[in-house]
Short mmCIF file of C-alpha atoms in Angstrom, two decimals:
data_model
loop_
_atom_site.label_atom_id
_atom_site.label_comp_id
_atom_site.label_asym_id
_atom_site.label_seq_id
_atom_site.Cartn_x
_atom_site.Cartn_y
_atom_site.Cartn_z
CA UNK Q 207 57.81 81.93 122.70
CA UNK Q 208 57.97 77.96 122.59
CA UNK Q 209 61.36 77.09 121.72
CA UNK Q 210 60.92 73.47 121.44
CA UNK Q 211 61.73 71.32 118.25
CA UNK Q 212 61.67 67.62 118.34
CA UNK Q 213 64.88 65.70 117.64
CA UNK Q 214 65.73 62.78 115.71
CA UNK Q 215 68.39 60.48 115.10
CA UNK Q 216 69.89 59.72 112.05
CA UNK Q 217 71.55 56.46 111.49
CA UNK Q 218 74.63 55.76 108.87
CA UNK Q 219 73.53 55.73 105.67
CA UNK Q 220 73.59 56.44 101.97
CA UNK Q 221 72.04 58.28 99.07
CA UNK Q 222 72.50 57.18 95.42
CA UNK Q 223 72.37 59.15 92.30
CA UNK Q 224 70.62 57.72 89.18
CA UNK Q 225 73.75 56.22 87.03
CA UNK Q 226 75.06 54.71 90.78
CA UNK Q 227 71.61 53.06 91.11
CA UNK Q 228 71.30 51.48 87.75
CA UNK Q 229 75.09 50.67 88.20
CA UNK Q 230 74.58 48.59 90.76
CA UNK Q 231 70.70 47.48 90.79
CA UNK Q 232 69.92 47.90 87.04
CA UNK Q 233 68.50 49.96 84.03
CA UNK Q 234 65.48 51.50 85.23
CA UNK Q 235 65.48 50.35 88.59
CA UNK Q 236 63.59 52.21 91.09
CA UNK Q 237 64.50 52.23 95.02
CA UNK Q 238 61.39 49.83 97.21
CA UNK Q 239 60.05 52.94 100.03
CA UNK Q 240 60.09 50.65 103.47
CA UNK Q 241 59.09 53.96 105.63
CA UNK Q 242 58.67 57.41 104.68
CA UNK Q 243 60.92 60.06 106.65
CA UNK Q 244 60.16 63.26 108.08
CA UNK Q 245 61.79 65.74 105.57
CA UNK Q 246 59.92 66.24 101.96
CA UNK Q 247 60.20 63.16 100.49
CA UNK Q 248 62.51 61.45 102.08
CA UNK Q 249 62.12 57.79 102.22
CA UNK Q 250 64.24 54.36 104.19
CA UNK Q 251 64.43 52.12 101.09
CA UNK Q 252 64.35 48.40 101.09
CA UNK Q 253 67.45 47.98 99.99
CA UNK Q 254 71.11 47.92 101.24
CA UNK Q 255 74.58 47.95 100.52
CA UNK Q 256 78.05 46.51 101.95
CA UNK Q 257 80.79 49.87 102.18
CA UNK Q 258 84.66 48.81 101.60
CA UNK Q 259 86.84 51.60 102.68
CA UNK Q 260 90.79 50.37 102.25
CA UNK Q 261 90.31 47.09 104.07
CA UNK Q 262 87.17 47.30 105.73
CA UNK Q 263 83.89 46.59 105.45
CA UNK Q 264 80.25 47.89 106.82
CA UNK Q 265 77.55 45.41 105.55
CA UNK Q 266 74.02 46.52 105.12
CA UNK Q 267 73.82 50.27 104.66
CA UNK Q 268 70.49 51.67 104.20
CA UNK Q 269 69.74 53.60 100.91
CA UNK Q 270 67.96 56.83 101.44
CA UNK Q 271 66.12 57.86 98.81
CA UNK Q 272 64.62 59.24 96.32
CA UNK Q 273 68.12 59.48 94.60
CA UNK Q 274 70.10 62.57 94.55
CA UNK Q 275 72.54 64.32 92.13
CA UNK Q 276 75.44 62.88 93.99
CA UNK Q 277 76.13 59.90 95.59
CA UNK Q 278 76.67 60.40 98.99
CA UNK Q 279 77.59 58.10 102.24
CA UNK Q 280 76.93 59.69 105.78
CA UNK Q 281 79.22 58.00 108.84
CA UNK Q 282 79.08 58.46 112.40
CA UNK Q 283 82.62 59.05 114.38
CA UNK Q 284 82.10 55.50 115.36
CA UNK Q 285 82.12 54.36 112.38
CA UNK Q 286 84.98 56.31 111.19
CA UNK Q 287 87.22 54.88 113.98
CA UNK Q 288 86.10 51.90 113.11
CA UNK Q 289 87.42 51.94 109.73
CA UNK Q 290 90.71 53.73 110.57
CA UNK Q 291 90.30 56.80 108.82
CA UNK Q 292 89.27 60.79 109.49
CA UNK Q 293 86.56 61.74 107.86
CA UNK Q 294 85.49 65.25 107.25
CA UNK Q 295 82.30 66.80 108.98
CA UNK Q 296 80.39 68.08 106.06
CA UNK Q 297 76.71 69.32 105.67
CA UNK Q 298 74.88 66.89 103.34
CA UNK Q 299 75.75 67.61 99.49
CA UNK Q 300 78.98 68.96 100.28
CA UNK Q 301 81.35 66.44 99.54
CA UNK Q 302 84.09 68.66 97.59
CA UNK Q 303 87.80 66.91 98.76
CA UNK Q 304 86.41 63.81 100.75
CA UNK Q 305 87.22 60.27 100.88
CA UNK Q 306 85.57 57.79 98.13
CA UNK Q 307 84.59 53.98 98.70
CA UNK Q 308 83.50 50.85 96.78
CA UNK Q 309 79.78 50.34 97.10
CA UNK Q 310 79.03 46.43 96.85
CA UNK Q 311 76.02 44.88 96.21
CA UNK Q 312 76.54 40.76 96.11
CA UNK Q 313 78.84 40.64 92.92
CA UNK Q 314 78.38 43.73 91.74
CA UNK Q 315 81.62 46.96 93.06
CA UNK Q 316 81.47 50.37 92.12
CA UNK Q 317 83.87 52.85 93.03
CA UNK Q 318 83.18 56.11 94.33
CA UNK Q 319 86.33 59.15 94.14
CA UNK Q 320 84.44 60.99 97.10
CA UNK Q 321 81.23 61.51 99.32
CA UNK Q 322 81.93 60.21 102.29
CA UNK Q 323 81.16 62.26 104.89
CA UNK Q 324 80.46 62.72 108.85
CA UNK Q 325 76.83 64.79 108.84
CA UNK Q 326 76.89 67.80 110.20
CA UNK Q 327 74.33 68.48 113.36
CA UNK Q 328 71.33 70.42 111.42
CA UNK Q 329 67.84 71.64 111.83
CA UNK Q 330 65.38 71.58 109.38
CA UNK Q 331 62.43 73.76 109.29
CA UNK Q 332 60.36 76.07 106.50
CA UNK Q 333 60.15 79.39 106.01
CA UNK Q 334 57.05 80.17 108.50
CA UNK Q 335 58.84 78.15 110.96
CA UNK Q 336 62.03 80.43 110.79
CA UNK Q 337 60.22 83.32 110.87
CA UNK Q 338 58.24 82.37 114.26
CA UNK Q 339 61.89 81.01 115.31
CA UNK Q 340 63.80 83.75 114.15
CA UNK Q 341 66.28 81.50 112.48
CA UNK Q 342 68.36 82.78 109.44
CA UNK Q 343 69.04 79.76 106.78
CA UNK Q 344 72.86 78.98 107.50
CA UNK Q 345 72.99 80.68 110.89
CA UNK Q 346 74.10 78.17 113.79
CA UNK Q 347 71.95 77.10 116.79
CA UNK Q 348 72.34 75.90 120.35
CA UNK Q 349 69.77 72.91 121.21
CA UNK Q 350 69.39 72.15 125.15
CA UNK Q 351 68.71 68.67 125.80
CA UNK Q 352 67.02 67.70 129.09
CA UNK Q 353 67.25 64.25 131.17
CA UNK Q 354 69.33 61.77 133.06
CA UNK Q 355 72.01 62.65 130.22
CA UNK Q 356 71.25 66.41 129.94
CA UNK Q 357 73.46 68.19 127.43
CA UNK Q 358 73.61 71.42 125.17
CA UNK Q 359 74.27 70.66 121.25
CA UNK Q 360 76.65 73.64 119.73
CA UNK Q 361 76.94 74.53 115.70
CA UNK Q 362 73.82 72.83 114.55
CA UNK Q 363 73.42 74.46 111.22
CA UNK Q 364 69.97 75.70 110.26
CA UNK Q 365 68.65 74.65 106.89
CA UNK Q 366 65.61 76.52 105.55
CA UNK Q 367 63.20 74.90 102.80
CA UNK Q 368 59.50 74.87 101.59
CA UNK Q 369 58.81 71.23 102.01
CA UNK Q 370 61.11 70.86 105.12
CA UNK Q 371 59.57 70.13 108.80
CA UNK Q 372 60.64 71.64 111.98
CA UNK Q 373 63.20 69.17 113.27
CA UNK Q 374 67.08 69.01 114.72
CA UNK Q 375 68.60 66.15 112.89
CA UNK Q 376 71.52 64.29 115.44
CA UNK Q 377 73.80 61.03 114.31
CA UNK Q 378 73.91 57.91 116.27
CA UNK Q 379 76.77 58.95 118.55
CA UNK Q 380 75.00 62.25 119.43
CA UNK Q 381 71.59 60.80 120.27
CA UNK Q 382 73.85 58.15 122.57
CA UNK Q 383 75.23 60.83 124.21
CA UNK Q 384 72.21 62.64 125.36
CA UNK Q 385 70.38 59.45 125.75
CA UNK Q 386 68.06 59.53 123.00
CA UNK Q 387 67.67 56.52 120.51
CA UNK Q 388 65.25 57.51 118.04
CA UNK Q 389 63.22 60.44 118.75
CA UNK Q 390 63.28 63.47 121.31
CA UNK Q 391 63.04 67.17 122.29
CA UNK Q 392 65.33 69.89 122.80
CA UNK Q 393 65.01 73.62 122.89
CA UNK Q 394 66.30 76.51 120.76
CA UNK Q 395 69.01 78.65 122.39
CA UNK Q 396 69.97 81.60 120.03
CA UNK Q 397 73.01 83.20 120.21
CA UNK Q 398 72.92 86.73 121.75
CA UNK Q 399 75.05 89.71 121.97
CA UNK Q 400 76.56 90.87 125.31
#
């Protein structure tokens, strides 16, 4: 059975809820689609933010839409570093007990008391996919990487949904690591019993 699922990279980024939006944008205000992404109806919006986390800043933070219920802000270990501060790995939406930030937009702040969060490794597929994969929704993967910069990816979550697309979803610092900058393959290695 092919095994093979492509891989892409997933830069920093950020996903607003409604109220956040208006907050900072205004009443109303819906989020400019610059390219759609591969899962449902995911989207790269237009428009950016600056991040202030105690005394630093990242400028220009992509919005990810279309909003969620919570806002959320997804970091590479990089970044973290960067900033001076741990940051929990978290699959998206679970931000329960992480950091906050101000979210700026020219004169406009808004504090946030959590969502900050290091992404979790994940695949995406849909239910026929799993099936033909065998792949249980929560179970954790293996994904073999080949190339000058060969490696093997551990604990990549599997996340099952209707309107989801076969695809392992890797940060910035993973994709550097096995050499890949936007897009690549791998191959499913299931855990076995011995």
């Amino acid at each position: 059975m092919n095994k093979k699922v492509p891989i892409e990279i997933s830069a920093r980024h950020i996903h607003l809820c409604q109220k956040d939006l208006e907050t900072l944008f205004g009443r109303g205000y819906q989020l400019k689609k610059i390219r759609k992404l591969s899962q449902a109806d995911d989207f790269a919006a237009r428009e950016t933010l600056d991040i202030k986390i105690g005394s630093k800043i990242i400028k220009r933070l992509r919005i990810v839409g279309p909003v969620r219920k919570e806002t959320q802000i997804e970091l590479s270990i990089t970044d973290a570093v960067g900033l001076g501060i741990n940051l929990p790995l978290r699959l998206s939406g679970n931000i329960k007990g992480t950091p906050g930030a101000t979210l700026i937009k020219s004169k406009k702040k808004l504090k946030i008391k959590r969502g900050v969060i290091i992404a979790q490794r994940h695949l995406h597929c849909n239910p026929k996919e799993a099936k033909k994969l065998k792949l249980k929704n929560g179970m954790s993967v293996s994904i073999k990487i080949k190339g000058a910069r060969a490696l093997t990816f551990h604990n990549i979550k599997v996340r099952i949904g209707k309107n989801y697309k076969l695809a392992v979803h890797l940060d910035t610092d993973e994709g550097n690591a096995a050499g890949i900058i936007k897009k690549g393959k791998g191959e499913i290695i299931l855990k076995t019993c011995s």
